[in-house]
Amino acid sequence: MKLSVALPLAAAYNQDTALEYAKLAGAAYCSDSALEAWSCGDKCSADVKSVKICKGDTTKSFVGVWDSTCVVSFEGTSNIQSFITDLEFWKSSTDWDVCDGCKVHSGFLKEYKSMQSCVKSTLADLGCPSGSSIKTTGHSLGAAIDGIAMMDLHSAGWKIAESYNFGMPRTGNENFATEFNKLFSSIFYRVTHHRDPVVQVPPPALIVNWHFTHVEPEVFYKSKVSSGFQQCAENRDKKCSAQYWDIAIDLLSLGDHLDYMGVDTSFFGCKKGAEDGELGEVPMMLMV
């Protein structure tokens, strides 16, 4: 049975909605069994049903039904420091025919393709085939995969009704960002937190014949949620996270990457995860 729900375009950023998406993004780090039972603690507080797991090469995603609409949440990486180092020094692009002149980070695209068919078939199995409205989210590497997935799923006929993601690295070139913004700027929010170093990589310096460019709009929290936020619609607007550009200094603020909207956007805070032994690699730097 196809779920046919008319969803209005998001007119404005909603902080309560962002909190719900941050929990869904954080939940993607929890164990498969906790997700399928939807019993991963506070991050599983939303009413999500029929959760199915899609395994990628190094991460996973889950697909479920939330408020009568299918939602896809993409897991990030557990080894943040290595991830940042790789993105800072090993910048590799690949052509992607989803739009004219589009290039994306080859590692992000490879990881998405490793779960692409599972995501699409699971959406269909849950009553959301091509043509349906869906919602998406992700954190860190998962946010980059989410951006690629949105473009791919749109081109395959799905309608992206809403997407909030968190701590997203630069994902593609200017052509990719321009097309993404044209399609999704009214229903998408890239949420950033203070000196989160992941949003500063890959650096925007010239790589062969293209630049890594952020998608927009951005919602920037300089402090805790209660202190308010700044919205930016232009790339590298210094009123938002672009004011912080020194990755060496930003690395001292990894805690900003692991906390979005007051939610543990990592394997921390996952009920049952440690017992199930499905947390993946726990970097020593995060154990201090």
Tab-separated table of N, CA, C and O in Angstrom, residues 20 24 38 43-51 64-69 71:
chain	number	residue	atom	x	y	z
A	20	GLU	N	13.718	17.063	16.802
A	20	GLU	CA	13.249	15.719	16.442
A	20	GLU	C	14.168	15.084	15.399
A	20	GLU	O	14.512	13.900	15.479
A	24	LEU	N	16.670	11.693	15.426
A	24	LEU	CA	16.665	10.662	14.379
A	24	LEU	C	18.054	10.472	13.790
A	24	LEU	O	18.469	9.342	13.499
A	38	TRP	N	12.996	-0.193	17.891
A	38	TRP	CA	12.787	1.224	18.212
A	38	TRP	C	12.776	1.427	19.731
A	38	TRP	O	11.850	1.950	20.328
A	43	LYS	N	16.759	8.956	22.036
A	43	LYS	CA	16.867	9.245	20.604
A	43	LYS	C	15.789	8.527	19.794
A	43	LYS	O	15.560	8.841	18.630
A	44	CYS	N	15.119	7.578	20.431
A	44	CYS	CA	14.006	6.877	19.788
A	44	CYS	C	12.675	7.329	20.373
A	44	CYS	O	11.724	6.543	20.464
A	45	SER	N	12.567	8.592	20.766
A	45	SER	CA	11.334	9.079	21.390
A	45	SER	C	10.231	9.379	20.371
A	45	SER	O	9.056	9.394	20.721
A	46	ALA	N	10.596	9.635	19.129
A	46	ALA	CA	9.575	9.890	18.100
A	46	ALA	C	8.814	8.608	17.788
A	46	ALA	O	9.308	7.496	18.006
A	47	ASP	N	7.616	8.755	17.272
A	47	ASP	CA	6.780	7.601	16.944
A	47	ASP	C	7.140	7.090	15.548
A	47	ASP	O	6.518	7.452	14.545
A	48	VAL	N	8.182	6.285	15.486
A	48	VAL	CA	8.659	5.720	14.218
A	48	VAL	C	8.352	4.226	14.217
A	48	VAL	O	8.634	3.524	15.192
A	49	LYS	N	7.800	3.733	13.142
A	49	LYS	CA	7.387	2.330	13.047
A	49	LYS	C	8.095	1.654	11.868
A	49	LYS	O	8.607	2.305	10.972
A	50	SER	N	8.082	0.316	11.899
A	50	SER	CA	8.537	-0.523	10.782
A	50	SER	C	9.968	-0.206	10.368
A	50	SER	O	10.286	-0.131	9.170
A	51	VAL	N	10.876	-0.042	11.325
A	51	VAL	CA	12.249	0.351	11.026
A	51	VAL	C	13.015	-0.809	10.380
A	51	VAL	O	13.016	-1.935	10.887
A	64	GLY	N	12.186	4.133	8.101
A	64	GLY	CA	11.009	3.835	8.901
A	64	GLY	C	9.847	4.709	8.482
A	64	GLY	O	9.956	5.523	7.556
A	65	VAL	N	8.731	4.559	9.165
A	65	VAL	CA	7.541	5.358	8.902
A	65	VAL	C	7.311	6.266	10.102
A	65	VAL	O	7.130	5.804	11.223
A	66	TRP	N	7.317	7.576	9.849
A	66	TRP	CA	7.203	8.602	10.891
A	66	TRP	C	6.103	9.570	10.475
A	66	TRP	O	6.175	10.182	9.420
A	67	ASP	N	5.071	9.682	11.309
A	67	ASP	CA	3.934	10.554	10.987
A	67	ASP	C	3.379	10.254	9.596
A	67	ASP	O	3.150	11.156	8.780
A	68	SER	N	3.188	8.995	9.328
A	68	SER	CA	2.599	8.515	8.069
A	68	SER	C	3.457	8.793	6.839
A	68	SER	O	2.987	8.677	5.715
A	69	THR	N	4.718	9.148	7.061
A	69	THR	CA	5.637	9.434	5.953
A	69	THR	C	6.924	8.651	6.179
A	69	THR	O	7.402	8.542	7.314
A	71	VAL	N	10.809	7.998	6.440
A	71	VAL	CA	11.971	8.805	6.784
A	71	VAL	C	13.217	7.946	6.630
A	71	VAL	O	13.203	6.748	6.920
